[in-house]
Every structure is written in structure tokens, then in C-alpha cells.
Amino acid sequence: MDRVRSKRTVASRRSRTPRRGKVWGGIDLGGTKIEAVVIDGHGKPIGHARHPTPTQGEPEDVVREMYGALEDAVQMAGLRLTRLGGVGVGAPGAVDANAGTLARVSNVGRGWTAPFPLAGSLSELTRGEVVLGNDVQVAVAAEYRLGAGRPYRSVLGVWWGTGVGGGLVLDGVPWRGRGAAGEIGHMVVKPGGARCGCGRRGCMEAYAGRGNLERDARKAEEKGEKTQLFELMRKKQRTRLTSSIWKKALEEEDALATKLIERAVHMLGVGIASAINLLDVEAVILGGGLGSRLGVEYAGRIHEAMSPHVFMTERQPPVLVAELGELSGAIGAALLVEPDVT
């Protein structure tokens, strides 16, 4: 699906550049937004569009919005859909790449549990090949191949956004286990702790995922805590607390936003350090809506929060911000159908 070269010579780095003369489409399906790109033979986006993710739609409504975002990206690139060599999709939830189905989705539309033929439904609209992959796994593979992970052989990706996702490349090979490897957001950082969207308690995502941060912010405001978060949301005409709203509130030293993000950073540090103790990877790549938006400063804070919990303190890996930014997922999705990546 997203195979990566295992040798790190100069020649092998060149070989990891996508082929020239072709273009591919990529869609990153997120909880709040759908990012679509068209990449050229160098892996560079030549067209990009962003649409809001339907908040109340059925899976079919989500697919139509994905198609609309792809159409806009293709138009921005000055092309037609028929020029695309294929379309890759990175999606949250339980992905069956062979069947092209997506199940157990909680943060998209109304959510759904049963497998939905997302690849087939989108293919009917695009009239071309559609390949499905896990959203964070493809984003991490893109960063490994084209972005912040290029100097390393083993990396852990942590995508901090609506939820907290993860992806692994170990000794040059993307590691997916039986399909669900990298779910770092569901590592337990506090037994019996806060309820997570997955139904369990104490998961990292229950404290750091943007959806749960918003839940806790609303509860705190209802109890009388002062915050600018929801005023900023109304000013920006948003229906959710986006990453940019959290960043603005932090810049204005909003007490509640600061408290909740500091707690999130602490829990991220605990969970990531535990993963480092197990895997001993060379670098951590921080991406996702919040990770990319809060950037280098908060990557540093997470690195500090990891320090008390890392066993081999002298070999604590760096925490790097994803170089491909918020487009890493969409670019990684496009690489699913680029011929050099399987």
C-alpha cells in the first residue's frame, strides 16, 4: 500500500521521488475538513482544495463532498479528472484496503460502524481507480519519503488533531501489524480516566484529541469558567473549535485553553515516551491539525514532557514538525496510487 525504500543511499533517495509525466489525486478525510490535492511527478501539489466534512451526513454524503473537493483541486491544477492516474484516500477508522471498505468511523459525519464501500462509491464518481488507506499511516509514509523523516530509517508519527493517530516506519518498512498498528491515541495514559470516543477510559485521545478538548471546554464554560474560545469560534463563523481557534486562544493567554492544552501536552508526553521505550525509533514526527498549527514551540514542549518517562534519556529522539504540513495526509494518499508505492 505505501511501501518505502529500505536503503538510504543517495541513489535510493532519488528513487523515492515520484515518476515524472503523471499526476495523481489524494484525499485526506478528516473529522472537520476534507483536503484534496493533485500531485505531479515530483510529489509536489499542483492543485489543492479544502471542504468542510459533513457533520450530519450519511456515508454517501461524505463521499459526495470528497468528490467535490477533488474536483476543485483538479480544476485548480488546470486539469480534468480523466488526467489522473488514480486517486488515493486516507481515512480514519477501520480500513480494509483490499475490500476498499471503511468501518468504525466516529468523527466523520454521523459516524458509522458497519463496513462502507468507500473506494467503490468514490470510484463510481471519478470513473477511475481509487485506493483506500489509513489516514495517519499514509501521512507518515509521505513524511518519511518526502518530508521530515527523510534522514531516518525508523520513525513514529503522531497526528494530533480531532483525534490522536499514529503511524510507524521501522527499519525502512511501514509497519501496520494486522492493520491497526500505530493507534497511539488509544494507549492508556491514565487507567480509569476520562471517557474516550472509543468507549474506553484513560486513552491519550481522551485528553489530547481536539474533539475531547472541545467537550471539556464546553463543560468548563457551563460551570462558569471564563474563556474566549467560543467567542473566537463565533467570530470565525465556525461550528467547532478548530486548530486555528485554539492557537489564537493560546496566543491571547486564555486561561482555560492554556490549561487544557498543557494537560494534553503532558498526556502526549507520557504516551509517546512509552512508545519510544518499546520501539526505540530515531525520530518522532508531529502532524495533524493541532500538531502542524501549533508547530515547533509545542513540538519542543512535547519533547520536554517526554523526558521524565524515557528510559534511555541519552538517546531521546527529536520531535519534528511534519514538513508537508496539513497536506501530508492528502499527499500520502496520492502516493498510494503512484506506481512506485504499493
Short mmCIF file of C-alpha atoms in Angstrom, two decimals:
data_model
loop_
_atom_site.label_atom_id
_atom_site.label_comp_id
_atom_site.label_asym_id
_atom_site.label_seq_id
_atom_site.Cartn_x
_atom_site.Cartn_y
_atom_site.Cartn_z
CA MET A 1 0.00 0.00 0.00
CA ASP A 2 2.59 2.58 0.99
CA ARG A 3 5.86 0.66 0.65
CA VAL A 4 9.02 2.67 1.28
CA ARG A 5 12.57 2.01 0.12
CA SER A 6 14.71 0.28 2.74
CA LYS A 7 18.18 1.57 1.70
CA ARG A 8 19.36 5.07 2.47
CA THR A 9 21.89 5.81 -0.24
CA VAL A 10 21.81 8.98 -2.32
CA ALA A 11 20.58 6.93 -5.26
CA SER A 12 17.77 5.39 -3.23
CA ARG A 13 16.63 8.81 -2.09
CA ARG A 14 16.34 9.88 -5.68
CA SER A 15 14.35 6.74 -6.46
CA ARG A 16 11.80 7.74 -3.85
CA THR A 17 10.82 10.78 -5.92
CA PRO A 18 7.56 10.07 -7.78
CA ARG A 19 7.73 9.42 -11.50
CA ARG A 20 7.57 12.29 -13.94
CA GLY A 21 4.86 12.87 -16.50
CA LYS A 22 1.93 11.64 -14.42
CA VAL A 23 -0.45 13.21 -11.93
CA TRP A 24 -2.39 11.59 -9.10
CA GLY A 25 -5.15 12.66 -6.76
CA GLY A 26 -5.14 12.34 -2.99
CA ILE A 27 -7.87 12.92 -0.42
CA ASP A 28 -7.39 13.22 3.33
CA LEU A 29 -10.69 12.59 5.10
CA GLY A 30 -10.67 14.33 8.48
CA GLY A 31 -13.15 14.96 11.23
CA THR A 32 -13.55 18.66 10.40
CA LYS A 33 -12.18 19.01 6.87
CA ILE A 34 -11.51 17.18 3.65
CA GLU A 35 -8.19 18.01 1.98
CA ALA A 36 -7.75 17.12 -1.67
CA VAL A 37 -4.57 17.50 -3.73
CA VAL A 38 -3.24 16.73 -7.16
CA ILE A 39 0.48 15.89 -7.15
CA ASP A 40 2.89 15.90 -10.05
CA GLY A 41 5.74 13.54 -10.82
CA HIS A 42 7.94 15.14 -8.16
CA GLY A 43 5.33 14.65 -5.42
CA LYS A 44 4.59 18.40 -5.44
CA PRO A 45 0.97 19.56 -5.04
CA ILE A 46 -0.16 21.40 -8.18
CA GLY A 47 -3.79 21.67 -7.10
CA HIS A 48 -5.38 21.84 -3.66
CA ALA A 49 -8.87 22.25 -2.23
CA ARG A 50 -10.38 22.06 1.23
CA HIS A 51 -14.02 21.36 2.02
CA PRO A 52 -15.69 21.04 5.43
CA THR A 53 -16.52 17.49 6.43
CA PRO A 54 -20.30 16.99 6.65
CA THR A 55 -21.31 16.94 10.30
CA GLN A 56 -24.66 15.21 9.88
CA GLY A 57 -24.36 13.33 6.61
CA GLU A 58 -24.57 9.65 5.84
CA PRO A 59 -21.50 7.95 4.29
CA GLU A 60 -22.84 8.71 0.81
CA ASP A 61 -22.95 12.44 1.66
CA VAL A 62 -19.34 12.29 2.83
CA VAL A 63 -18.30 10.64 -0.44
CA ARG A 64 -20.03 13.36 -2.48
CA GLU A 65 -18.18 16.04 -0.52
CA MET A 66 -14.89 14.23 -1.08
CA TYR A 67 -15.60 14.15 -4.79
CA GLY A 68 -16.41 17.87 -4.76
CA ALA A 69 -13.10 18.68 -3.06
CA LEU A 70 -11.22 16.54 -5.60
CA GLU A 71 -12.98 18.27 -8.49
CA ASP A 72 -11.93 21.65 -7.12
CA ALA A 73 -8.31 20.52 -6.70
CA VAL A 74 -8.23 19.19 -10.26
CA GLN A 75 -9.70 22.44 -11.56
CA MET A 76 -7.09 24.44 -9.63
CA ALA A 77 -4.40 22.33 -11.32
CA GLY A 78 -5.88 23.23 -14.70
CA LEU A 79 -6.67 19.60 -15.46
CA ARG A 80 -9.58 17.22 -15.95
CA LEU A 81 -10.38 14.24 -13.78
CA THR A 82 -9.56 11.93 -16.68
CA ARG A 83 -5.89 13.01 -16.44
CA LEU A 84 -5.48 11.47 -13.00
CA GLY A 85 -3.55 8.21 -12.84
CA GLY A 86 -5.68 7.26 -9.84
CA VAL A 87 -6.98 8.59 -6.54
CA GLY A 88 -5.83 7.60 -3.07
CA VAL A 89 -7.84 8.21 0.08
CA GLY A 90 -6.53 8.39 3.64
CA ALA A 91 -9.33 7.79 6.12
CA PRO A 92 -9.75 7.28 9.87
CA GLY A 93 -11.35 4.17 11.28
CA ALA A 94 -11.01 0.51 10.35
CA VAL A 95 -9.67 0.38 6.80
CA ASP A 96 -9.83 -2.75 4.67
CA ALA A 97 -7.63 -1.73 1.75
CA ASN A 98 -8.27 -4.93 -0.20
CA ALA A 99 -12.04 -4.61 0.02
CA GLY A 100 -11.97 -0.81 -0.20
CA THR A 101 -14.22 -0.51 2.83
CA LEU A 102 -14.20 1.77 5.85
CA ALA A 103 -15.81 0.86 9.19
CA ARG A 104 -15.93 2.03 12.82
CA VAL A 105 -15.79 5.73 11.98
CA SER A 106 -16.69 8.04 14.86
CA ASN A 107 -15.52 11.53 13.88
CA VAL A 108 -16.89 11.82 10.32
CA GLY A 109 -20.47 12.79 9.51
CA ARG A 110 -22.83 10.94 11.80
CA GLY A 111 -20.30 8.18 12.03
CA TRP A 112 -20.87 4.57 11.07
CA THR A 113 -19.94 1.13 12.35
CA ALA A 114 -20.57 -1.32 9.51
CA PRO A 115 -18.11 -1.50 6.58
CA PHE A 116 -18.99 1.00 3.86
CA PRO A 117 -17.59 0.59 0.31
CA LEU A 118 -15.96 4.00 0.23
CA ALA A 119 -13.44 3.25 -2.54
CA GLY A 120 -16.09 1.77 -4.82
CA SER A 121 -18.54 4.61 -4.20
CA LEU A 122 -15.93 7.25 -4.97
CA SER A 123 -14.69 5.30 -7.99
CA GLU A 124 -18.19 5.44 -9.48
CA LEU A 125 -17.95 9.24 -9.39
CA THR A 126 -14.35 9.59 -10.58
CA ARG A 127 -14.62 6.71 -13.08
CA GLY A 128 -11.10 5.68 -12.19
CA GLU A 129 -9.02 3.70 -9.71
CA VAL A 130 -9.47 4.55 -6.02
CA VAL A 131 -7.25 3.05 -3.31
CA LEU A 132 -8.00 3.34 0.40
CA GLY A 133 -5.50 3.57 3.28
CA ASN A 134 -5.35 4.63 6.91
CA ASP A 135 -5.10 8.42 7.15
CA VAL A 136 -2.18 8.67 9.55
CA GLN A 137 -0.25 5.74 8.12
CA VAL A 138 -0.22 7.30 4.65
CA ALA A 139 0.69 10.71 6.07
CA VAL A 140 3.64 9.26 7.97
CA ALA A 141 4.76 7.36 4.86
CA ALA A 142 4.68 10.65 2.92
CA GLU A 143 6.76 12.40 5.58
CA TYR A 144 9.23 9.51 5.57
CA ARG A 145 9.55 9.57 1.81
CA LEU A 146 9.34 13.30 1.03
CA GLY A 147 9.39 15.24 4.30
CA ALA A 148 10.77 15.38 7.83
CA GLY A 149 11.53 11.65 8.02
CA ARG A 150 13.98 11.50 5.12
CA PRO A 151 17.17 11.38 7.27
CA TYR A 152 15.90 8.43 9.36
CA ARG A 153 15.22 4.73 9.00
CA SER A 154 12.70 4.39 11.84
CA VAL A 155 10.10 6.99 12.78
CA LEU A 156 6.94 7.29 14.84
CA GLY A 157 4.32 9.67 13.51
CA VAL A 158 1.87 11.27 15.94
CA TRP A 159 -1.02 13.10 14.28
CA TRP A 160 -2.61 15.47 16.79
CA GLY A 161 -5.95 16.69 15.51
CA THR A 162 -9.61 15.83 16.02
CA GLY A 163 -8.26 12.62 17.49
CA VAL A 164 -4.72 11.37 18.02
CA GLY A 165 -3.48 8.95 15.39
CA GLY A 166 -0.15 7.29 14.83
CA GLY A 167 1.93 5.60 12.17
CA LEU A 168 5.20 3.69 12.09
CA VAL A 169 8.10 3.11 9.74
CA LEU A 170 10.51 0.57 11.22
CA ASP A 171 13.87 -0.05 9.56
CA GLY A 172 12.58 1.42 6.31
CA VAL A 173 9.32 -0.53 6.22
CA PRO A 174 5.86 0.86 7.12
CA TRP A 175 4.60 -1.28 9.97
CA ARG A 176 0.84 -1.88 10.01
CA GLY A 177 0.67 -5.06 12.09
CA ARG A 178 -2.62 -6.76 11.24
CA GLY A 179 -3.99 -3.41 10.05
CA ALA A 180 -4.32 -1.42 13.26
CA ALA A 181 -0.71 -0.74 14.31
CA GLY A 182 0.12 2.80 15.37
CA GLU A 183 -3.09 3.58 17.28
CA ILE A 184 -1.13 5.61 19.80
CA GLY A 185 -4.16 7.71 20.69
CA HIS A 186 -5.69 4.67 22.35
CA MET A 187 -2.72 3.91 24.55
CA VAL A 188 -3.93 4.23 28.13
CA VAL A 189 -2.18 7.09 29.92
CA LYS A 190 -4.48 7.13 32.97
CA PRO A 191 -6.21 3.88 33.96
CA GLY A 192 -9.87 4.51 34.74
CA GLY A 193 -9.52 8.08 33.47
CA ALA A 194 -11.62 10.21 31.14
CA ARG A 195 -14.02 8.55 28.73
CA CYS A 196 -12.69 8.33 25.17
CA GLY A 197 -14.75 8.39 22.00
CA CYS A 198 -13.82 4.73 21.51
CA GLY A 199 -15.83 3.91 24.66
CA ARG A 200 -12.84 3.11 26.85
CA ARG A 201 -11.32 5.16 29.64
CA GLY A 202 -7.97 6.85 30.05
CA CYS A 203 -6.84 6.89 26.40
CA MET A 204 -4.39 9.59 25.32
CA GLU A 205 -7.02 10.81 22.85
CA ALA A 206 -9.49 11.40 25.69
CA TYR A 207 -7.16 14.16 26.93
CA ALA A 208 -5.46 15.40 23.77
CA GLY A 209 -7.88 14.90 20.86
CA ARG A 210 -9.41 18.17 19.71
CA GLY A 211 -12.91 16.70 19.89
CA ASN A 212 -12.45 15.82 23.55
CA LEU A 213 -10.72 19.13 24.27
CA GLU A 214 -13.82 20.91 22.97
CA ARG A 215 -16.06 18.69 25.08
CA ASP A 216 -14.11 19.59 28.20
CA ALA A 217 -14.03 23.27 27.28
CA ARG A 218 -17.82 23.34 26.93
CA LYS A 219 -18.27 21.61 30.27
CA ALA A 220 -15.92 24.09 31.94
CA GLU A 221 -17.73 27.09 30.44
CA GLU A 222 -21.08 25.70 31.59
CA LYS A 223 -19.64 25.55 35.10
CA GLY A 224 -18.68 29.21 34.93
CA GLU A 225 -15.05 29.20 33.79
CA LYS A 226 -14.19 32.20 31.63
CA THR A 227 -12.84 31.59 28.15
CA GLN A 228 -12.56 33.30 24.77
CA LEU A 229 -12.69 30.02 22.88
CA PHE A 230 -16.35 30.11 21.91
CA GLU A 231 -16.38 33.83 21.21
CA LEU A 232 -13.50 33.26 18.80
CA MET A 233 -15.47 30.41 17.26
CA ARG A 234 -18.48 32.65 16.68
CA LYS A 235 -16.32 35.44 15.24
CA LYS A 236 -14.83 32.99 12.75
CA GLN A 237 -18.31 31.63 12.00
CA ARG A 238 -17.26 28.12 12.91
CA THR A 239 -19.35 25.40 14.49
CA ARG A 240 -16.36 23.68 16.12
CA LEU A 241 -13.20 24.71 17.92
CA THR A 242 -10.71 24.40 15.08
CA SER A 243 -6.93 24.26 15.45
CA SER A 244 -6.63 27.92 14.46
CA ILE A 245 -9.06 28.91 17.24
CA TRP A 246 -7.04 27.00 19.83
CA LYS A 247 -3.85 28.66 18.59
CA LYS A 248 -5.43 32.13 18.78
CA ALA A 249 -6.71 31.48 22.30
CA LEU A 250 -3.25 30.33 23.40
CA GLU A 251 -1.66 33.44 21.87
CA GLU A 252 -4.10 35.56 23.87
CA GLU A 253 -3.23 33.57 27.02
CA ASP A 254 -6.75 32.29 27.54
CA ALA A 255 -6.60 30.51 30.90
CA LEU A 256 -8.90 27.60 30.04
CA ALA A 257 -7.31 26.96 26.64
CA THR A 258 -3.86 27.05 28.24
CA LYS A 259 -4.86 24.63 30.99
CA LEU A 260 -6.41 22.11 28.61
CA ILE A 261 -3.56 22.21 26.10
CA GLU A 262 -0.97 21.87 28.88
CA ARG A 263 -2.80 18.77 30.10
CA ALA A 264 -2.86 17.45 26.53
CA VAL A 265 0.88 18.01 26.15
CA HIS A 266 1.53 16.17 29.42
CA MET A 267 -0.51 13.16 28.31
CA LEU A 268 1.10 13.17 24.86
CA GLY A 269 4.50 13.15 26.54
CA VAL A 270 3.61 10.16 28.72
CA GLY A 271 2.18 8.13 25.85
CA ILE A 272 4.86 8.93 23.27
CA ALA A 273 7.64 8.20 25.76
CA SER A 274 6.12 4.78 26.44
CA ALA A 275 6.07 4.07 22.70
CA ILE A 276 9.71 5.17 22.45
CA ASN A 277 10.69 2.83 25.27
CA LEU A 278 9.14 -0.05 23.33
CA LEU A 279 10.25 0.78 19.78
CA ASP A 280 13.42 2.89 20.13
CA VAL A 281 12.72 4.83 16.90
CA GLU A 282 15.08 7.56 15.70
CA ALA A 283 12.57 10.40 15.46
CA VAL A 284 9.01 11.43 16.24
CA ILE A 285 7.14 13.39 13.58
CA LEU A 286 4.32 15.61 14.84
CA GLY A 287 1.50 16.32 12.41
CA GLY A 288 -2.26 16.73 12.28
CA GLY A 289 -4.32 19.89 12.60
CA LEU A 290 -3.14 20.89 16.07
CA GLY A 291 0.36 19.49 15.66
CA SER A 292 1.01 21.42 12.45
CA ARG A 293 -0.74 24.59 13.61
CA LEU A 294 0.99 24.81 17.00
CA GLY A 295 4.27 23.92 15.35
CA VAL A 296 7.84 23.93 16.62
CA GLU A 297 7.12 25.51 20.01
CA TYR A 298 4.72 22.76 21.03
CA ALA A 299 6.86 20.04 19.48
CA GLY A 300 9.51 21.24 21.91
CA ARG A 301 7.07 21.18 24.81
CA ILE A 302 6.04 17.62 23.98
CA HIS A 303 9.73 16.65 23.82
CA GLU A 304 10.18 18.10 27.32
CA ALA A 305 7.07 16.28 28.57
CA MET A 306 8.52 13.00 27.28
CA SER A 307 11.86 13.40 29.07
CA PRO A 308 10.90 12.18 32.58
CA HIS A 309 9.45 8.99 31.09
CA VAL A 310 12.07 7.98 28.50
CA PHE A 311 14.20 5.07 29.70
CA MET A 312 17.28 5.77 27.53
CA THR A 313 17.41 9.50 28.23
CA GLU A 314 20.70 9.94 26.37
CA ARG A 315 19.00 8.66 23.19
CA GLN A 316 15.72 10.52 23.41
CA PRO A 317 14.65 11.11 19.79
CA PRO A 318 13.79 14.58 18.47
CA VAL A 319 10.20 15.66 17.92
CA LEU A 320 9.95 17.18 14.46
CA VAL A 321 7.05 19.03 12.88
CA ALA A 322 5.74 17.48 9.66
CA GLU A 323 7.38 19.30 6.75
CA LEU A 324 4.47 18.67 4.42
CA GLY A 325 2.18 20.35 6.94
CA GLU A 326 -1.55 19.82 6.76
CA LEU A 327 -1.21 18.37 3.26
CA SER A 328 0.88 15.39 4.35
CA GLY A 329 -2.20 13.16 4.59
CA ALA A 330 -3.51 14.09 1.16
CA ILE A 331 -0.06 13.78 -0.44
CA GLY A 332 0.44 10.41 1.24
CA ALA A 333 -2.96 9.29 -0.03
CA ALA A 334 -1.96 10.26 -3.59
CA LEU A 335 1.22 8.20 -3.21
CA LEU A 336 -0.97 5.11 -2.67
CA VAL A 337 -1.72 5.11 -6.40
CA GLU A 338 1.65 6.39 -7.60
CA PRO A 339 3.33 3.38 -9.29
CA ASP A 340 6.47 3.33 -7.12
CA VAL A 341 4.40 2.81 -3.96
CA THR A 342 2.28 -0.27 -3.32
#
